[in-house]
Each structure stands twice: as structure tokens, then as C-alpha cells.
Amino acid sequence: MTRYLALILLLLPSAALPQDAHSGHQSPYVGQEERAVTSLSADDILELERGGGWGLAKPAELNGVPGPRHVLDLARDLSLTEIQLTRIEDLFERMKREAVAEGGRYLEAERAVDALFRRPDVNPGDLAKALSDAEQSRGRLRYIHLSVHIETMGILTPDQVRGYAVLRGYRKT
């Protein structure tokens, strides 16, 4: 009986058998091993290099605390005064400078994590230090983006803040 079963299995058409024994185990990360920083996409890197928000200010934005970039985009609709406009522009430029600098430090910290895993002697102590450096930098970057939302609130009137929430789609009226 076992002999007949073995013969039947040998004669099965190849279409009935998996073409690639590893096809069910292929990583969703295939192709990412060539990234400049393996934990970040090319879009992430560009966003960090240009000082973009990278979604770091969502707690402020989604809780009705406007940020300078979008306030500048909506300056006319919000009826900003010249003084408000100048203050928001200055705030945005300072934030961008700081974010570009810290974004560069964060990218270097992530590159250091990558570099550890290219060494044959990677150890938990070095890894803990590299991760701590990267996360501290990410925290500083997040602070840069979130803190300017607080400063923006101090420049706008309550009506402008409400108008911002409506214009951004977070509030009906």
C-alpha cells in the first residue's frame, strides 16, 4: 500500500505541487534590504531631510491645535493680520531649521543601528545604546513639531482656531 501511494505521488502532475518550496515563507520585506536606511522608506527619508512633519504632530493637529505650516496655507481664509502672518512665518522657519537638523541626526542614528547588524560582533549593549540614541533623537524631533503647535495657538484668536478646525475638516462649524 505504501509503495502504491509513493508511486501515485511521483506521478502527480507538477502543477499540483508547489512551484517554490519557500513561496509561503517569503518575507514582506523583500526588496527593502537595499534601502539607504532599512527601517525607513525613501519617502520617509525625504520627509526627514526637508524638515517635514512626518505625522509627528498628529496629537496636536487632531485635537484642534493648529500648526504653522497649515495656518500659512490657510492664511487668507483665517484672515491673519500682518503681525500674525509674520510671527507664524518666523515660527515655521525656525521649526523647519530645527527639524532639518534633528532629522539629520535621527537618520544618522538609524544608520548606526543598521551598521550594528552588518558587524559579526553585534551585542545587546551596543544595540541598547544605538536604539536609545535613535529614540532620543526621534523624541526631540517630535517635540520640535508638537511644540510649535502650542506656540501657534498663542498667536491665533479663538475664532481663527475654530475656523482652522472647520477648514481642515475636523469640525463641522
mmCIF file of the C-alpha atoms, coordinates in Angstrom:
data_MODEL
# 
_entry.id   MODEL 
# 
loop_
_atom_site.group_PDB 
_atom_site.id 
_atom_site.type_symbol 
_atom_site.label_atom_id 
_atom_site.label_alt_id 
_atom_site.label_comp_id 
_atom_site.label_asym_id 
_atom_site.label_entity_id 
_atom_site.label_seq_id 
_atom_site.pdbx_PDB_ins_code 
_atom_site.Cartn_x 
_atom_site.Cartn_y 
_atom_site.Cartn_z 
_atom_site.occupancy 
_atom_site.B_iso_or_equiv 
_atom_site.pdbx_formal_charge 
_atom_site.auth_seq_id 
_atom_site.auth_comp_id 
_atom_site.auth_asym_id 
_atom_site.auth_atom_id 
_atom_site.pdbx_PDB_model_num 
ATOM 1   C CA . MET A 1 1   ? 0.000   0.000  0.000   1.00 0.00 ? 1   MET A CA 1 
ATOM 2   C CA . THR A 1 2   ? 2.772   2.429  0.915   1.00 0.00 ? 2   THR A CA 1 
ATOM 3   C CA . ARG A 1 3   ? 4.518   1.531  -2.297  1.00 0.00 ? 3   ARG A CA 1 
ATOM 4   C CA . TYR A 1 4   ? 1.431   2.411  -4.359  1.00 0.00 ? 4   TYR A CA 1 
ATOM 5   C CA . LEU A 1 5   ? 0.991   5.733  -2.521  1.00 0.00 ? 5   LEU A CA 1 
ATOM 6   C CA . ALA A 1 6   ? 4.603   6.662  -3.244  1.00 0.00 ? 6   ALA A CA 1 
ATOM 7   C CA . LEU A 1 7   ? 4.109   5.812  -6.920  1.00 0.00 ? 7   LEU A CA 1 
ATOM 8   C CA . ILE A 1 8   ? 0.951   7.925  -7.111  1.00 0.00 ? 8   ILE A CA 1 
ATOM 9   C CA . LEU A 1 9   ? 2.721   10.903 -5.516  1.00 0.00 ? 9   LEU A CA 1 
ATOM 10  C CA . LEU A 1 10  ? 5.556   10.612 -8.023  1.00 0.00 ? 10  LEU A CA 1 
ATOM 11  C CA . LEU A 1 11  ? 3.141   10.592 -10.928 1.00 0.00 ? 11  LEU A CA 1 
ATOM 12  C CA . LEU A 1 12  ? 1.098   13.627 -9.795  1.00 0.00 ? 12  LEU A CA 1 
ATOM 13  C CA . PRO A 1 13  ? 1.289   16.486 -12.273 1.00 0.00 ? 13  PRO A CA 1 
ATOM 14  C CA . SER A 1 14  ? 3.786   19.121 -11.233 1.00 0.00 ? 14  SER A CA 1 
ATOM 15  C CA . ALA A 1 15  ? 1.030   21.774 -11.216 1.00 0.00 ? 15  ALA A CA 1 
ATOM 16  C CA . ALA A 1 16  ? -0.431  20.091 -8.160  1.00 0.00 ? 16  ALA A CA 1 
ATOM 17  C CA . LEU A 1 17  ? 2.797   20.633 -6.243  1.00 0.00 ? 17  LEU A CA 1 
ATOM 18  C CA . PRO A 1 18  ? 4.112   23.975 -5.015  1.00 0.00 ? 18  PRO A CA 1 
ATOM 19  C CA . GLN A 1 19  ? 6.446   25.606 -7.543  1.00 0.00 ? 19  GLN A CA 1 
ATOM 20  C CA . ASP A 1 20  ? 8.604   27.158 -4.844  1.00 0.00 ? 20  ASP A CA 1 
ATOM 21  C CA . ALA A 1 21  ? 9.007   25.372 -1.557  1.00 0.00 ? 21  ALA A CA 1 
ATOM 22  C CA . HIS A 1 22  ? 9.659   28.743 0.102   1.00 0.00 ? 22  HIS A CA 1 
ATOM 23  C CA . SER A 1 23  ? 6.821   30.703 -1.525  1.00 0.00 ? 23  SER A CA 1 
ATOM 24  C CA . GLY A 1 24  ? 4.692   30.617 1.630   1.00 0.00 ? 24  GLY A CA 1 
ATOM 25  C CA . HIS A 1 25  ? 7.587   31.930 3.710   1.00 0.00 ? 25  HIS A CA 1 
ATOM 26  C CA . GLN A 1 26  ? 8.831   34.852 1.643   1.00 0.00 ? 26  GLN A CA 1 
ATOM 27  C CA . SER A 1 27  ? 9.228   37.980 3.716   1.00 0.00 ? 27  SER A CA 1 
ATOM 28  C CA . PRO A 1 28  ? 7.103   41.046 3.002   1.00 0.00 ? 28  PRO A CA 1 
ATOM 29  C CA . TYR A 1 29  ? 10.409  42.957 3.386   1.00 0.00 ? 29  TYR A CA 1 
ATOM 30  C CA . VAL A 1 30  ? 11.965  41.527 0.220   1.00 0.00 ? 30  VAL A CA 1 
ATOM 31  C CA . GLY A 1 31  ? 13.483  44.410 -1.737  1.00 0.00 ? 31  GLY A CA 1 
ATOM 32  C CA . GLN A 1 32  ? 13.889  46.620 1.308   1.00 0.00 ? 32  GLN A CA 1 
ATOM 33  C CA . GLU A 1 33  ? 17.338  45.266 2.131   1.00 0.00 ? 33  GLU A CA 1 
ATOM 34  C CA . GLU A 1 34  ? 18.823  47.778 -0.322  1.00 0.00 ? 34  GLU A CA 1 
ATOM 35  C CA . ARG A 1 35  ? 17.278  50.826 1.380   1.00 0.00 ? 35  ARG A CA 1 
ATOM 36  C CA . ALA A 1 36  ? 19.627  53.620 2.462   1.00 0.00 ? 36  ALA A CA 1 
ATOM 37  C CA . VAL A 1 37  ? 18.199  53.182 5.975   1.00 0.00 ? 37  VAL A CA 1 
ATOM 38  C CA . THR A 1 38  ? 16.473  49.829 6.244   1.00 0.00 ? 38  THR A CA 1 
ATOM 39  C CA . SER A 1 39  ? 13.835  50.947 8.754   1.00 0.00 ? 39  SER A CA 1 
ATOM 40  C CA . LEU A 1 40  ? 12.757  53.940 6.642   1.00 0.00 ? 40  LEU A CA 1 
ATOM 41  C CA . SER A 1 41  ? 11.272  54.273 3.170   1.00 0.00 ? 41  SER A CA 1 
ATOM 42  C CA . ALA A 1 42  ? 12.710  56.669 0.602   1.00 0.00 ? 42  ALA A CA 1 
ATOM 43  C CA . ASP A 1 43  ? 9.683   58.926 1.226   1.00 0.00 ? 43  ASP A CA 1 
ATOM 44  C CA . ASP A 1 44  ? 10.366  58.877 4.984   1.00 0.00 ? 44  ASP A CA 1 
ATOM 45  C CA . ILE A 1 45  ? 13.962  59.920 4.384   1.00 0.00 ? 45  ILE A CA 1 
ATOM 46  C CA . LEU A 1 46  ? 12.952  62.759 2.058   1.00 0.00 ? 46  LEU A CA 1 
ATOM 47  C CA . GLU A 1 47  ? 10.393  63.995 4.580   1.00 0.00 ? 47  GLU A CA 1 
ATOM 48  C CA . LEU A 1 48  ? 13.001  64.000 7.355   1.00 0.00 ? 48  LEU A CA 1 
ATOM 49  C CA . GLU A 1 49  ? 15.612  65.703 5.185   1.00 0.00 ? 49  GLU A CA 1 
ATOM 50  C CA . ARG A 1 50  ? 13.236  68.514 4.239   1.00 0.00 ? 50  ARG A CA 1 
ATOM 51  C CA . GLY A 1 51  ? 12.014  69.061 7.802   1.00 0.00 ? 51  GLY A CA 1 
ATOM 52  C CA . GLY A 1 52  ? 8.503   67.823 7.043   1.00 0.00 ? 52  GLY A CA 1 
ATOM 53  C CA . GLY A 1 53  ? 6.076   66.817 9.758   1.00 0.00 ? 53  GLY A CA 1 
ATOM 54  C CA . TRP A 1 54  ? 6.286   63.047 9.119   1.00 0.00 ? 54  TRP A CA 1 
ATOM 55  C CA . GLY A 1 55  ? 2.985   62.716 11.007  1.00 0.00 ? 55  GLY A CA 1 
ATOM 56  C CA . LEU A 1 56  ? 4.705   63.528 14.300  1.00 0.00 ? 56  LEU A CA 1 
ATOM 57  C CA . ALA A 1 57  ? 2.299   66.339 15.219  1.00 0.00 ? 57  ALA A CA 1 
ATOM 58  C CA . LYS A 1 58  ? -0.935  64.361 14.870  1.00 0.00 ? 58  LYS A CA 1 
ATOM 59  C CA . PRO A 1 59  ? -1.783  64.588 18.586  1.00 0.00 ? 59  PRO A CA 1 
ATOM 60  C CA . ALA A 1 60  ? -1.873  68.364 18.287  1.00 0.00 ? 60  ALA A CA 1 
ATOM 61  C CA . GLU A 1 61  ? -3.431  68.552 14.847  1.00 0.00 ? 61  GLU A CA 1 
ATOM 62  C CA . LEU A 1 62  ? -6.222  66.079 15.538  1.00 0.00 ? 62  LEU A CA 1 
ATOM 63  C CA . ASN A 1 63  ? -7.052  67.686 18.859  1.00 0.00 ? 63  ASN A CA 1 
ATOM 64  C CA . GLY A 1 64  ? -7.604  71.136 17.360  1.00 0.00 ? 64  GLY A CA 1 
ATOM 65  C CA . VAL A 1 65  ? -4.197  72.683 17.998  1.00 0.00 ? 65  VAL A CA 1 
ATOM 66  C CA . PRO A 1 66  ? -3.105  74.190 14.639  1.00 0.00 ? 66  PRO A CA 1 
ATOM 67  C CA . GLY A 1 67  ? 0.400   74.046 13.273  1.00 0.00 ? 67  GLY A CA 1 
ATOM 68  C CA . PRO A 1 68  ? 2.208   76.803 11.417  1.00 0.00 ? 68  PRO A CA 1 
ATOM 69  C CA . ARG A 1 69  ? 2.514   75.094 8.010   1.00 0.00 ? 69  ARG A CA 1 
ATOM 70  C CA . HIS A 1 70  ? -1.225  74.649 7.591   1.00 0.00 ? 70  HIS A CA 1 
ATOM 71  C CA . VAL A 1 71  ? -2.023  78.030 9.134   1.00 0.00 ? 71  VAL A CA 1 
ATOM 72  C CA . LEU A 1 72  ? 0.194   79.601 6.472   1.00 0.00 ? 72  LEU A CA 1 
ATOM 73  C CA . ASP A 1 73  ? -1.621  77.617 3.799   1.00 0.00 ? 73  ASP A CA 1 
ATOM 74  C CA . LEU A 1 74  ? -4.934  78.949 5.149   1.00 0.00 ? 74  LEU A CA 1 
ATOM 75  C CA . ALA A 1 75  ? -3.741  82.492 5.976   1.00 0.00 ? 75  ALA A CA 1 
ATOM 76  C CA . ARG A 1 76  ? -6.288  84.209 3.740   1.00 0.00 ? 76  ARG A CA 1 
ATOM 77  C CA . ASP A 1 77  ? -9.218  82.045 4.872   1.00 0.00 ? 77  ASP A CA 1 
ATOM 78  C CA . LEU A 1 78  ? -8.268  82.618 8.513   1.00 0.00 ? 78  LEU A CA 1 
ATOM 79  C CA . SER A 1 79  ? -7.900  86.389 7.950   1.00 0.00 ? 79  SER A CA 1 
ATOM 80  C CA . LEU A 1 80  ? -4.467  86.534 9.543   1.00 0.00 ? 80  LEU A CA 1 
ATOM 81  C CA . THR A 1 81  ? -3.217  90.012 10.334  1.00 0.00 ? 81  THR A CA 1 
ATOM 82  C CA . GLU A 1 82  ? 0.203   91.083 9.018   1.00 0.00 ? 82  GLU A CA 1 
ATOM 83  C CA . ILE A 1 83  ? 1.641   90.707 12.512  1.00 0.00 ? 83  ILE A CA 1 
ATOM 84  C CA . GLN A 1 84  ? 0.181   87.194 12.871  1.00 0.00 ? 84  GLN A CA 1 
ATOM 85  C CA . LEU A 1 85  ? 1.446   86.226 9.434   1.00 0.00 ? 85  LEU A CA 1 
ATOM 86  C CA . THR A 1 86  ? 4.964   87.418 10.217  1.00 0.00 ? 86  THR A CA 1 
ATOM 87  C CA . ARG A 1 87  ? 5.005   85.623 13.575  1.00 0.00 ? 87  ARG A CA 1 
ATOM 88  C CA . ILE A 1 88  ? 3.708   82.362 12.042  1.00 0.00 ? 88  ILE A CA 1 
ATOM 89  C CA . GLU A 1 89  ? 6.240   82.586 9.183   1.00 0.00 ? 89  GLU A CA 1 
ATOM 90  C CA . ASP A 1 90  ? 9.066   83.106 11.686  1.00 0.00 ? 90  ASP A CA 1 
ATOM 91  C CA . LEU A 1 91  ? 7.814   80.209 13.789  1.00 0.00 ? 91  LEU A CA 1 
ATOM 92  C CA . PHE A 1 92  ? 7.598   77.949 10.758  1.00 0.00 ? 92  PHE A CA 1 
ATOM 93  C CA . GLU A 1 93  ? 11.100  78.847 9.540   1.00 0.00 ? 93  GLU A CA 1 
ATOM 94  C CA . ARG A 1 94  ? 12.596  78.200 12.986  1.00 0.00 ? 94  ARG A CA 1 
ATOM 95  C CA . MET A 1 95  ? 10.757  74.879 13.229  1.00 0.00 ? 95  MET A CA 1 
ATOM 96  C CA . LYS A 1 96  ? 11.918  73.840 9.786   1.00 0.00 ? 96  LYS A CA 1 
ATOM 97  C CA . ARG A 1 97  ? 15.586  74.660 10.554  1.00 0.00 ? 97  ARG A CA 1 
ATOM 98  C CA . GLU A 1 98  ? 15.442  72.711 13.803  1.00 0.00 ? 98  GLU A CA 1 
ATOM 99  C CA . ALA A 1 99  ? 13.565  69.806 12.195  1.00 0.00 ? 99  ALA A CA 1 
ATOM 100 C CA . VAL A 1 100 ? 16.048  69.530 9.321   1.00 0.00 ? 100 VAL A CA 1 
ATOM 101 C CA . ALA A 1 101 ? 18.965  69.449 11.763  1.00 0.00 ? 101 ALA A CA 1 
ATOM 102 C CA . GLU A 1 102 ? 17.342  66.938 14.101  1.00 0.00 ? 102 GLU A CA 1 
ATOM 103 C CA . GLY A 1 103 ? 16.041  64.881 11.186  1.00 0.00 ? 103 GLY A CA 1 
ATOM 104 C CA . GLY A 1 104 ? 19.646  64.538 10.015  1.00 0.00 ? 104 GLY A CA 1 
ATOM 105 C CA . ARG A 1 105 ? 20.701  63.371 13.468  1.00 0.00 ? 105 ARG A CA 1 
ATOM 106 C CA . TYR A 1 106 ? 17.830  60.880 13.534  1.00 0.00 ? 106 TYR A CA 1 
ATOM 107 C CA . LEU A 1 107 ? 18.820  59.484 10.134  1.00 0.00 ? 107 LEU A CA 1 
ATOM 108 C CA . GLU A 1 108 ? 22.408  59.070 11.334  1.00 0.00 ? 108 GLU A CA 1 
ATOM 109 C CA . ALA A 1 109 ? 21.192  57.291 14.460  1.00 0.00 ? 109 ALA A CA 1 
ATOM 110 C CA . GLU A 1 110 ? 19.115  54.890 12.351  1.00 0.00 ? 110 GLU A CA 1 
ATOM 111 C CA . ARG A 1 111 ? 22.106  54.296 10.082  1.00 0.00 ? 111 ARG A CA 1 
ATOM 112 C CA . ALA A 1 112 ? 24.109  53.397 13.191  1.00 0.00 ? 112 ALA A CA 1 
ATOM 113 C CA . VAL A 1 113 ? 21.501  50.760 14.097  1.00 0.00 ? 113 VAL A CA 1 
ATOM 114 C CA . ASP A 1 114 ? 21.827  49.325 10.583  1.00 0.00 ? 114 ASP A CA 1 
ATOM 115 C CA . ALA A 1 115 ? 25.618  49.347 10.846  1.00 0.00 ? 115 ALA A CA 1 
ATOM 116 C CA . LEU A 1 116 ? 25.490  47.260 14.020  1.00 0.00 ? 116 LEU A CA 1 
ATOM 117 C CA . PHE A 1 117 ? 23.776  44.442 12.188  1.00 0.00 ? 117 PHE A CA 1 
ATOM 118 C CA . ARG A 1 118 ? 26.388  44.425 9.461   1.00 0.00 ? 118 ARG A CA 1 
ATOM 119 C CA . ARG A 1 119 ? 29.020  43.563 12.075  1.00 0.00 ? 119 ARG A CA 1 
ATOM 120 C CA . PRO A 1 120 ? 29.660  39.990 13.120  1.00 0.00 ? 120 PRO A CA 1 
ATOM 121 C CA . ASP A 1 121 ? 30.120  41.036 16.745  1.00 0.00 ? 121 ASP A CA 1 
ATOM 122 C CA . VAL A 1 122 ? 26.868  42.945 17.381  1.00 0.00 ? 122 VAL A CA 1 
ATOM 123 C CA . ASN A 1 123 ? 25.997  42.791 21.071  1.00 0.00 ? 123 ASN A CA 1 
ATOM 124 C CA . PRO A 1 124 ? 22.998  43.773 23.212  1.00 0.00 ? 124 PRO A CA 1 
ATOM 125 C CA . GLY A 1 125 ? 24.838  46.630 24.958  1.00 0.00 ? 125 GLY A CA 1 
ATOM 126 C CA . ASP A 1 126 ? 25.767  48.348 21.681  1.00 0.00 ? 126 ASP A CA 1 
ATOM 127 C CA . LEU A 1 127 ? 22.254  47.762 20.398  1.00 0.00 ? 127 LEU A CA 1 
ATOM 128 C CA . ALA A 1 128 ? 20.659  49.297 23.505  1.00 0.00 ? 128 ALA A CA 1 
ATOM 129 C CA . LYS A 1 129 ? 22.857  52.402 23.145  1.00 0.00 ? 129 LYS A CA 1 
ATOM 130 C CA . ALA A 1 130 ? 22.166  52.798 19.415  1.00 0.00 ? 130 ALA A CA 1 
ATOM 131 C CA . LEU A 1 131 ? 18.411  52.375 19.910  1.00 0.00 ? 131 LEU A CA 1 
ATOM 132 C CA . SER A 1 132 ? 18.410  54.834 22.792  1.00 0.00 ? 132 SER A CA 1 
ATOM 133 C CA . ASP A 1 133 ? 20.226  57.400 20.640  1.00 0.00 ? 133 ASP A CA 1 
ATOM 134 C CA . ALA A 1 134 ? 17.752  56.921 17.784  1.00 0.00 ? 134 ALA A CA 1 
ATOM 135 C CA . GLU A 1 135 ? 14.701  57.153 20.028  1.00 0.00 ? 135 GLU A CA 1 
ATOM 136 C CA . GLN A 1 136 ? 16.003  60.211 21.868  1.00 0.00 ? 136 GLN A CA 1 
ATOM 137 C CA . SER A 1 137 ? 16.525  61.922 18.526  1.00 0.00 ? 137 SER A CA 1 
ATOM 138 C CA . ARG A 1 138 ? 13.055  60.900 17.343  1.00 0.00 ? 138 ARG A CA 1 
ATOM 139 C CA . GLY A 1 139 ? 11.640  62.285 20.598  1.00 0.00 ? 139 GLY A CA 1 
ATOM 140 C CA . ARG A 1 140 ? 13.422  65.609 20.057  1.00 0.00 ? 140 ARG A CA 1 
ATOM 141 C CA . LEU A 1 141 ? 12.097  65.713 16.506  1.00 0.00 ? 141 LEU A CA 1 
ATOM 142 C CA . ARG A 1 142 ? 8.583   65.031 17.720  1.00 0.00 ? 142 ARG A CA 1 
ATOM 143 C CA . TYR A 1 143 ? 8.941   67.769 20.334  1.00 0.00 ? 143 TYR A CA 1 
ATOM 144 C CA . ILE A 1 144 ? 10.057  70.247 17.664  1.00 0.00 ? 144 ILE A CA 1 
ATOM 145 C CA . HIS A 1 145 ? 6.937   69.547 15.607  1.00 0.00 ? 145 HIS A CA 1 
ATOM 146 C CA . LEU A 1 146 ? 4.477   69.413 18.502  1.00 0.00 ? 146 LEU A CA 1 
ATOM 147 C CA . SER A 1 147 ? 5.756   72.417 20.440  1.00 0.00 ? 147 SER A CA 1 
ATOM 148 C CA . VAL A 1 148 ? 5.234   74.797 17.511  1.00 0.00 ? 148 VAL A CA 1 
ATOM 149 C CA . HIS A 1 149 ? 1.550   73.885 17.563  1.00 0.00 ? 149 HIS A CA 1 
ATOM 150 C CA . ILE A 1 150 ? 1.390   75.213 21.119  1.00 0.00 ? 150 ILE A CA 1 
ATOM 151 C CA . GLU A 1 151 ? 3.166   78.402 20.061  1.00 0.00 ? 151 GLU A CA 1 
ATOM 152 C CA . THR A 1 152 ? 0.798   78.784 17.104  1.00 0.00 ? 152 THR A CA 1 
ATOM 153 C CA . MET A 1 153 ? -2.193  78.690 19.468  1.00 0.00 ? 153 MET A CA 1 
ATOM 154 C CA . GLY A 1 154 ? -0.760  81.716 21.260  1.00 0.00 ? 154 GLY A CA 1 
ATOM 155 C CA . ILE A 1 155 ? -0.726  83.705 18.009  1.00 0.00 ? 155 ILE A CA 1 
ATOM 156 C CA . LEU A 1 156 ? -4.235  82.906 16.755  1.00 0.00 ? 156 LEU A CA 1 
ATOM 157 C CA . THR A 1 157 ? -7.558  84.102 18.113  1.00 0.00 ? 157 THR A CA 1 
ATOM 158 C CA . PRO A 1 158 ? -10.118 81.553 19.356  1.00 0.00 ? 158 PRO A CA 1 
ATOM 159 C CA . ASP A 1 159 ? -12.234 82.256 16.250  1.00 0.00 ? 159 ASP A CA 1 
ATOM 160 C CA . GLN A 1 160 ? -9.271  81.547 13.982  1.00 0.00 ? 160 GLN A CA 1 
ATOM 161 C CA . VAL A 1 161 ? -8.586  78.280 15.824  1.00 0.00 ? 161 VAL A CA 1 
ATOM 162 C CA . ARG A 1 162 ? -12.225 77.233 15.345  1.00 0.00 ? 162 ARG A CA 1 
ATOM 163 C CA . GLY A 1 163 ? -12.057 78.289 11.691  1.00 0.00 ? 163 GLY A CA 1 
ATOM 164 C CA . TYR A 1 164 ? -8.906  76.243 11.233  1.00 0.00 ? 164 TYR A CA 1 
ATOM 165 C CA . ALA A 1 165 ? -10.646 73.125 12.569  1.00 0.00 ? 165 ALA A CA 1 
ATOM 166 C CA . VAL A 1 166 ? -13.548 73.661 10.170  1.00 0.00 ? 166 VAL A CA 1 
ATOM 167 C CA . LEU A 1 167 ? -11.290 74.325 7.169   1.00 0.00 ? 167 LEU A CA 1 
ATOM 168 C CA . ARG A 1 168 ? -9.181  71.239 7.931   1.00 0.00 ? 168 ARG A CA 1 
ATOM 169 C CA . GLY A 1 169 ? -12.313 69.103 8.212   1.00 0.00 ? 169 GLY A CA 1 
ATOM 170 C CA . TYR A 1 170 ? -12.059 68.265 11.915  1.00 0.00 ? 170 TYR A CA 1 
ATOM 171 C CA . ARG A 1 171 ? -15.170 70.192 12.841  1.00 0.00 ? 171 ARG A CA 1 
ATOM 172 C CA . LYS A 1 172 ? -18.468 70.933 11.101  1.00 0.00 ? 172 LYS A CA 1 
ATOM 173 C CA . THR A 1 173 ? -18.899 74.543 12.331  1.00 0.00 ? 173 THR A CA 1 
# 
